[in-house]
Amino acid sequence: MSDEKLVGIVLVSHSARVAESVAELAQGLAGGGTAVPVAPAGGTEAGGLGTSAELIAAAAASVDRGAGVAVLTDLGSAVLTVKALLAEGDELPAATRLVDAPFVEGAVAAVVTASTGADLAAVEAAATEAYGYRKV
């Protein structure tokens, strides 16, 4: 592990497989940049569909490298779970931010941007800008 401070990324989905796949995709598309700490936090502890505050908190702790943690979510209750953790104040690393971004495109933009050594604000901005990506 490097001493370089990097923004960590947590991907919260109702499905463990979706979170893992999006993490793999984003890391693969980041190419030759610095390896960004990315952790999926999908599903429940029992392996079912849903969200888990414990899995999210553990994922955030695992990617914290001192430059902040960006959390992207898929659906409504995942957002509520992250907001509850942030409100508690001691469950997530101090510089953790819930990022309002599309899940797949935002994750790719966040990881690519973080791989350049960008700060948390730049990673959040890149992920948020993914709402404007046009496909046709």
mmCIF file with all atom_site columns, C-alpha atoms in Angstrom:
data_model
loop_
_atom_site.group_PDB
_atom_site.id
_atom_site.type_symbol
_atom_site.label_atom_id
_atom_site.label_alt_id
_atom_site.label_comp_id
_atom_site.label_asym_id
_atom_site.label_entity_id
_atom_site.label_seq_id
_atom_site.pdbx_PDB_ins_code
_atom_site.Cartn_x
_atom_site.Cartn_y
_atom_site.Cartn_z
_atom_site.occupancy
_atom_site.B_iso_or_equiv
_atom_site.pdbx_formal_charge
_atom_site.auth_seq_id
_atom_site.auth_comp_id
_atom_site.auth_asym_id
_atom_site.auth_atom_id
_atom_site.pdbx_PDB_model_num
ATOM 1   C CA . MET A 1 1   ? 0.000   0.000   0.000   1.00 0.00 ? 1   MET A CA 1
ATOM 2   C CA . SER A 1 2   ? 1.267   3.438   -0.938  1.00 0.00 ? 2   SER A CA 1
ATOM 3   C CA . ASP A 1 3   ? 1.564   6.395   1.436   1.00 0.00 ? 3   ASP A CA 1
ATOM 4   C CA . GLU A 1 4   ? -0.199  8.569   -1.145  1.00 0.00 ? 4   GLU A CA 1
ATOM 5   C CA . LYS A 1 5   ? -3.474  10.010  0.108   1.00 0.00 ? 5   LYS A CA 1
ATOM 6   C CA . LEU A 1 6   ? -6.242  8.973   -2.273  1.00 0.00 ? 6   LEU A CA 1
ATOM 7   C CA . VAL A 1 7   ? -9.980  9.394   -2.246  1.00 0.00 ? 7   VAL A CA 1
ATOM 8   C CA . GLY A 1 8   ? -11.644 6.070   -1.520  1.00 0.00 ? 8   GLY A CA 1
ATOM 9   C CA . ILE A 1 9   ? -14.830 5.023   -3.285  1.00 0.00 ? 9   ILE A CA 1
ATOM 10  C CA . VAL A 1 10  ? -17.673 2.963   -1.792  1.00 0.00 ? 10  VAL A CA 1
ATOM 11  C CA . LEU A 1 11  ? -20.356 1.571   -4.100  1.00 0.00 ? 11  LEU A CA 1
ATOM 12  C CA . VAL A 1 12  ? -23.611 0.779   -2.294  1.00 0.00 ? 12  VAL A CA 1
ATOM 13  C CA . SER A 1 13  ? -26.128 -1.387  -4.123  1.00 0.00 ? 13  SER A CA 1
ATOM 14  C CA . HIS A 1 14  ? -29.040 -3.509  -3.043  1.00 0.00 ? 14  HIS A CA 1
ATOM 15  C CA . SER A 1 15  ? -27.234 -6.392  -4.750  1.00 0.00 ? 15  SER A CA 1
ATOM 16  C CA . ALA A 1 16  ? -23.771 -7.615  -3.792  1.00 0.00 ? 16  ALA A CA 1
ATOM 17  C CA . ARG A 1 17  ? -23.204 -8.793  -7.376  1.00 0.00 ? 17  ARG A CA 1
ATOM 18  C CA . VAL A 1 18  ? -24.146 -5.395  -8.831  1.00 0.00 ? 18  VAL A CA 1
ATOM 19  C CA . ALA A 1 19  ? -21.854 -3.536  -6.405  1.00 0.00 ? 19  ALA A CA 1
ATOM 20  C CA . GLU A 1 20  ? -18.963 -5.922  -7.127  1.00 0.00 ? 20  GLU A CA 1
ATOM 21  C CA . SER A 1 21  ? -19.475 -5.737  -10.899 1.00 0.00 ? 21  SER A CA 1
ATOM 22  C CA . VAL A 1 22  ? -19.632 -1.938  -10.981 1.00 0.00 ? 22  VAL A CA 1
ATOM 23  C CA . ALA A 1 23  ? -16.482 -1.771  -8.826  1.00 0.00 ? 23  ALA A CA 1
ATOM 24  C CA . GLU A 1 24  ? -14.712 -4.126  -11.249 1.00 0.00 ? 24  GLU A CA 1
ATOM 25  C CA . LEU A 1 25  ? -15.883 -2.132  -14.275 1.00 0.00 ? 25  LEU A CA 1
ATOM 26  C CA . ALA A 1 26  ? -14.847 1.226   -12.814 1.00 0.00 ? 26  ALA A CA 1
ATOM 27  C CA . GLN A 1 27  ? -11.417 -0.035  -11.796 1.00 0.00 ? 27  GLN A CA 1
ATOM 28  C CA . GLY A 1 28  ? -10.896 -1.666  -15.182 1.00 0.00 ? 28  GLY A CA 1
ATOM 29  C CA . LEU A 1 29  ? -11.815 1.504   -17.057 1.00 0.00 ? 29  LEU A CA 1
ATOM 30  C CA . ALA A 1 30  ? -9.539  3.649   -14.882 1.00 0.00 ? 30  ALA A CA 1
ATOM 31  C CA . GLY A 1 31  ? -6.656  2.191   -16.876 1.00 0.00 ? 31  GLY A CA 1
ATOM 32  C CA . GLY A 1 32  ? -3.100  2.992   -15.964 1.00 0.00 ? 32  GLY A CA 1
ATOM 33  C CA . GLY A 1 33  ? -3.739  5.516   -13.219 1.00 0.00 ? 33  GLY A CA 1
ATOM 34  C CA . THR A 1 34  ? -2.995  4.982   -9.571  1.00 0.00 ? 34  THR A CA 1
ATOM 35  C CA . ALA A 1 35  ? -4.962  2.090   -8.123  1.00 0.00 ? 35  ALA A CA 1
ATOM 36  C CA . VAL A 1 36  ? -7.872  3.670   -6.290  1.00 0.00 ? 36  VAL A CA 1
ATOM 37  C CA . PRO A 1 37  ? -9.272  1.965   -3.196  1.00 0.00 ? 37  PRO A CA 1
ATOM 38  C CA . VAL A 1 38  ? -12.780 0.887   -4.180  1.00 0.00 ? 38  VAL A CA 1
ATOM 39  C CA . ALA A 1 39  ? -15.078 -1.250  -2.047  1.00 0.00 ? 39  ALA A CA 1
ATOM 40  C CA . PRO A 1 40  ? -18.460 -2.688  -2.935  1.00 0.00 ? 40  PRO A CA 1
ATOM 41  C CA . ALA A 1 41  ? -21.074 -2.712  -0.176  1.00 0.00 ? 41  ALA A CA 1
ATOM 42  C CA . GLY A 1 42  ? -23.967 -4.602  -1.630  1.00 0.00 ? 42  GLY A CA 1
ATOM 43  C CA . GLY A 1 43  ? -26.818 -6.583  -0.230  1.00 0.00 ? 43  GLY A CA 1
ATOM 44  C CA . THR A 1 44  ? -27.259 -7.770  3.326   1.00 0.00 ? 44  THR A CA 1
ATOM 45  C CA . GLU A 1 45  ? -24.933 -9.689  5.628   1.00 0.00 ? 45  GLU A CA 1
ATOM 46  C CA . ALA A 1 46  ? -26.977 -12.808 4.876   1.00 0.00 ? 46  ALA A CA 1
ATOM 47  C CA . GLY A 1 47  ? -26.416 -12.392 1.139   1.00 0.00 ? 47  GLY A CA 1
ATOM 48  C CA . GLY A 1 48  ? -29.888 -11.174 0.276   1.00 0.00 ? 48  GLY A CA 1
ATOM 49  C CA . LEU A 1 49  ? -31.073 -8.056  -1.498  1.00 0.00 ? 49  LEU A CA 1
ATOM 50  C CA . GLY A 1 50  ? -31.047 -4.886  0.580   1.00 0.00 ? 50  GLY A CA 1
ATOM 51  C CA . THR A 1 51  ? -28.571 -2.580  2.231   1.00 0.00 ? 51  THR A CA 1
ATOM 52  C CA . SER A 1 52  ? -26.526 -2.987  5.371   1.00 0.00 ? 52  SER A CA 1
ATOM 53  C CA . ALA A 1 53  ? -25.187 -0.175  7.528   1.00 0.00 ? 53  ALA A CA 1
ATOM 54  C CA . GLU A 1 54  ? -22.525 -2.550  8.839   1.00 0.00 ? 54  GLU A CA 1
ATOM 55  C CA . LEU A 1 55  ? -21.292 -3.479  5.355   1.00 0.00 ? 55  LEU A CA 1
ATOM 56  C CA . ILE A 1 56  ? -21.249 0.184   4.301   1.00 0.00 ? 56  ILE A CA 1
ATOM 57  C CA . ALA A 1 57  ? -19.297 1.261   7.397   1.00 0.00 ? 57  ALA A CA 1
ATOM 58  C CA . ALA A 1 58  ? -16.783 -1.565  6.941   1.00 0.00 ? 58  ALA A CA 1
ATOM 59  C CA . ALA A 1 59  ? -16.339 -0.714  3.244   1.00 0.00 ? 59  ALA A CA 1
ATOM 60  C CA . ALA A 1 60  ? -15.772 2.969   4.039   1.00 0.00 ? 60  ALA A CA 1
ATOM 61  C CA . ALA A 1 61  ? -13.178 2.132   6.686   1.00 0.00 ? 61  ALA A CA 1
ATOM 62  C CA . SER A 1 62  ? -11.397 -0.204  4.251   1.00 0.00 ? 62  SER A CA 1
ATOM 63  C CA . VAL A 1 63  ? -10.949 2.478   1.551   1.00 0.00 ? 63  VAL A CA 1
ATOM 64  C CA . ASP A 1 64  ? -10.086 5.432   3.803   1.00 0.00 ? 64  ASP A CA 1
ATOM 65  C CA . ARG A 1 65  ? -6.620  6.664   2.787   1.00 0.00 ? 65  ARG A CA 1
ATOM 66  C CA . GLY A 1 66  ? -6.857  10.104  4.373   1.00 0.00 ? 66  GLY A CA 1
ATOM 67  C CA . ALA A 1 67  ? -8.259  12.072  1.415   1.00 0.00 ? 67  ALA A CA 1
ATOM 68  C CA . GLY A 1 68  ? -11.938 11.356  2.017   1.00 0.00 ? 68  GLY A CA 1
ATOM 69  C CA . VAL A 1 69  ? -14.435 8.742   0.967   1.00 0.00 ? 69  VAL A CA 1
ATOM 70  C CA . ALA A 1 70  ? -17.009 9.176   -1.797  1.00 0.00 ? 70  ALA A CA 1
ATOM 71  C CA . VAL A 1 71  ? -20.097 6.986   -1.425  1.00 0.00 ? 71  VAL A CA 1
ATOM 72  C CA . LEU A 1 72  ? -22.299 6.302   -4.458  1.00 0.00 ? 72  LEU A CA 1
ATOM 73  C CA . THR A 1 73  ? -25.616 4.496   -4.111  1.00 0.00 ? 73  THR A CA 1
ATOM 74  C CA . ASP A 1 74  ? -28.069 2.794   -6.441  1.00 0.00 ? 74  ASP A CA 1
ATOM 75  C CA . LEU A 1 75  ? -31.602 3.266   -5.060  1.00 0.00 ? 75  LEU A CA 1
ATOM 76  C CA . GLY A 1 76  ? -33.570 5.184   -2.437  1.00 0.00 ? 76  GLY A CA 1
ATOM 77  C CA . SER A 1 77  ? -33.155 3.087   0.684   1.00 0.00 ? 77  SER A CA 1
ATOM 78  C CA . ALA A 1 78  ? -29.414 2.858   0.091   1.00 0.00 ? 78  ALA A CA 1
ATOM 79  C CA . VAL A 1 79  ? -29.364 6.661   0.177   1.00 0.00 ? 79  VAL A CA 1
ATOM 80  C CA . LEU A 1 80  ? -31.336 6.650   3.424   1.00 0.00 ? 80  LEU A CA 1
ATOM 81  C CA . THR A 1 81  ? -28.958 4.138   5.009   1.00 0.00 ? 81  THR A CA 1
ATOM 82  C CA . VAL A 1 82  ? -25.904 6.238   4.114   1.00 0.00 ? 82  VAL A CA 1
ATOM 83  C CA . LYS A 1 83  ? -27.620 9.430   5.326   1.00 0.00 ? 83  LYS A CA 1
ATOM 84  C CA . ALA A 1 84  ? -28.377 7.727   8.646   1.00 0.00 ? 84  ALA A CA 1
ATOM 85  C CA . LEU A 1 85  ? -24.738 6.675   9.010   1.00 0.00 ? 85  LEU A CA 1
ATOM 86  C CA . LEU A 1 86  ? -23.569 10.204  8.236   1.00 0.00 ? 86  LEU A CA 1
ATOM 87  C CA . ALA A 1 87  ? -26.023 11.621  10.781  1.00 0.00 ? 87  ALA A CA 1
ATOM 88  C CA . GLU A 1 88  ? -24.670 9.306   13.494  1.00 0.00 ? 88  GLU A CA 1
ATOM 89  C CA . GLY A 1 89  ? -21.318 10.965  12.976  1.00 0.00 ? 89  GLY A CA 1
ATOM 90  C CA . ASP A 1 90  ? -18.977 8.224   14.164  1.00 0.00 ? 90  ASP A CA 1
ATOM 91  C CA . GLU A 1 91  ? -19.800 5.283   11.910  1.00 0.00 ? 91  GLU A CA 1
ATOM 92  C CA . LEU A 1 92  ? -17.987 6.551   8.792   1.00 0.00 ? 92  LEU A CA 1
ATOM 93  C CA . PRO A 1 93  ? -14.575 8.180   8.291   1.00 0.00 ? 93  PRO A CA 1
ATOM 94  C CA . ALA A 1 94  ? -14.664 11.927  8.996   1.00 0.00 ? 94  ALA A CA 1
ATOM 95  C CA . ALA A 1 95  ? -14.438 13.088  5.373   1.00 0.00 ? 95  ALA A CA 1
ATOM 96  C CA . THR A 1 96  ? -17.133 10.836  3.945   1.00 0.00 ? 96  THR A CA 1
ATOM 97  C CA . ARG A 1 97  ? -19.498 12.318  1.393   1.00 0.00 ? 97  ARG A CA 1
ATOM 98  C CA . LEU A 1 98  ? -22.672 10.911  -0.157  1.00 0.00 ? 98  LEU A CA 1
ATOM 99  C CA . VAL A 1 99  ? -22.379 11.709  -3.858  1.00 0.00 ? 99  VAL A CA 1
ATOM 100 C CA . ASP A 1 100 ? -25.486 12.393  -5.931  1.00 0.00 ? 100 ASP A CA 1
ATOM 101 C CA . ALA A 1 101 ? -24.554 10.653  -9.184  1.00 0.00 ? 101 ALA A CA 1
ATOM 102 C CA . PRO A 1 102 ? -25.759 7.895   -11.505 1.00 0.00 ? 102 PRO A CA 1
ATOM 103 C CA . PHE A 1 103 ? -24.480 4.612   -10.127 1.00 0.00 ? 103 PHE A CA 1
ATOM 104 C CA . VAL A 1 104 ? -22.527 3.132   -13.040 1.00 0.00 ? 104 VAL A CA 1
ATOM 105 C CA . GLU A 1 105 ? -21.432 6.260   -14.911 1.00 0.00 ? 105 GLU A CA 1
ATOM 106 C CA . GLY A 1 106 ? -20.773 8.124   -11.676 1.00 0.00 ? 106 GLY A CA 1
ATOM 107 C CA . ALA A 1 107 ? -18.682 5.270   -10.303 1.00 0.00 ? 107 ALA A CA 1
ATOM 108 C CA . VAL A 1 108 ? -16.531 5.189   -13.426 1.00 0.00 ? 108 VAL A CA 1
ATOM 109 C CA . ALA A 1 109 ? -16.064 8.975   -13.373 1.00 0.00 ? 109 ALA A CA 1
ATOM 110 C CA . ALA A 1 110 ? -15.249 8.931   -9.643  1.00 0.00 ? 110 ALA A CA 1
ATOM 111 C CA . VAL A 1 111 ? -12.672 6.162   -9.911  1.00 0.00 ? 111 VAL A CA 1
ATOM 112 C CA . VAL A 1 112 ? -11.017 7.620   -13.027 1.00 0.00 ? 112 VAL A CA 1
ATOM 113 C CA . THR A 1 113 ? -10.808 11.044  -11.384 1.00 0.00 ? 113 THR A CA 1
ATOM 114 C CA . ALA A 1 114 ? -9.564  9.671   -8.061  1.00 0.00 ? 114 ALA A CA 1
ATOM 115 C CA . SER A 1 115 ? -6.853  7.737   -9.937  1.00 0.00 ? 115 SER A CA 1
ATOM 116 C CA . THR A 1 116 ? -5.316  11.079  -10.939 1.00 0.00 ? 116 THR A CA 1
ATOM 117 C CA . GLY A 1 117 ? -4.838  11.990  -7.279  1.00 0.00 ? 117 GLY A CA 1
ATOM 118 C CA . ALA A 1 118 ? -7.735  14.473  -7.351  1.00 0.00 ? 118 ALA A CA 1
ATOM 119 C CA . ASP A 1 119 ? -9.303  15.644  -4.094  1.00 0.00 ? 119 ASP A CA 1
ATOM 120 C CA . LEU A 1 120 ? -12.748 14.703  -2.797  1.00 0.00 ? 120 LEU A CA 1
ATOM 121 C CA . ALA A 1 121 ? -14.455 17.787  -4.268  1.00 0.00 ? 121 ALA A CA 1
ATOM 122 C CA . ALA A 1 122 ? -13.098 16.993  -7.749  1.00 0.00 ? 122 ALA A CA 1
ATOM 123 C CA . VAL A 1 123 ? -14.113 13.335  -7.465  1.00 0.00 ? 123 VAL A CA 1
ATOM 124 C CA . GLU A 1 124 ? -17.610 14.364  -6.400  1.00 0.00 ? 124 GLU A CA 1
ATOM 125 C CA . ALA A 1 125 ? -17.858 16.900  -9.247  1.00 0.00 ? 125 ALA A CA 1
ATOM 126 C CA . ALA A 1 126 ? -16.785 14.340  -11.843 1.00 0.00 ? 126 ALA A CA 1
ATOM 127 C CA . ALA A 1 127 ? -19.298 11.781  -10.593 1.00 0.00 ? 127 ALA A CA 1
ATOM 128 C CA . THR A 1 128 ? -22.106 14.353  -10.465 1.00 0.00 ? 128 THR A CA 1
ATOM 129 C CA . GLU A 1 129 ? -21.333 15.539  -13.990 1.00 0.00 ? 129 GLU A CA 1
ATOM 130 C CA . ALA A 1 130 ? -22.085 12.005  -15.179 1.00 0.00 ? 130 ALA A CA 1
ATOM 131 C CA . TYR A 1 131 ? -25.786 12.952  -14.999 1.00 0.00 ? 131 TYR A CA 1
ATOM 132 C CA . GLY A 1 132 ? -25.132 14.964  -18.161 1.00 0.00 ? 132 GLY A CA 1
ATOM 133 C CA . TYR A 1 133 ? -23.648 12.115  -20.199 1.00 0.00 ? 133 TYR A CA 1
ATOM 134 C CA . ARG A 1 134 ? -25.734 11.690  -23.325 1.00 0.00 ? 134 ARG A CA 1
ATOM 135 C CA . LYS A 1 135 ? -25.980 8.351   -25.079 1.00 0.00 ? 135 LYS A CA 1
ATOM 136 C CA . VAL A 1 136 ? -27.772 9.463   -28.236 1.00 0.00 ? 136 VAL A CA 1
#
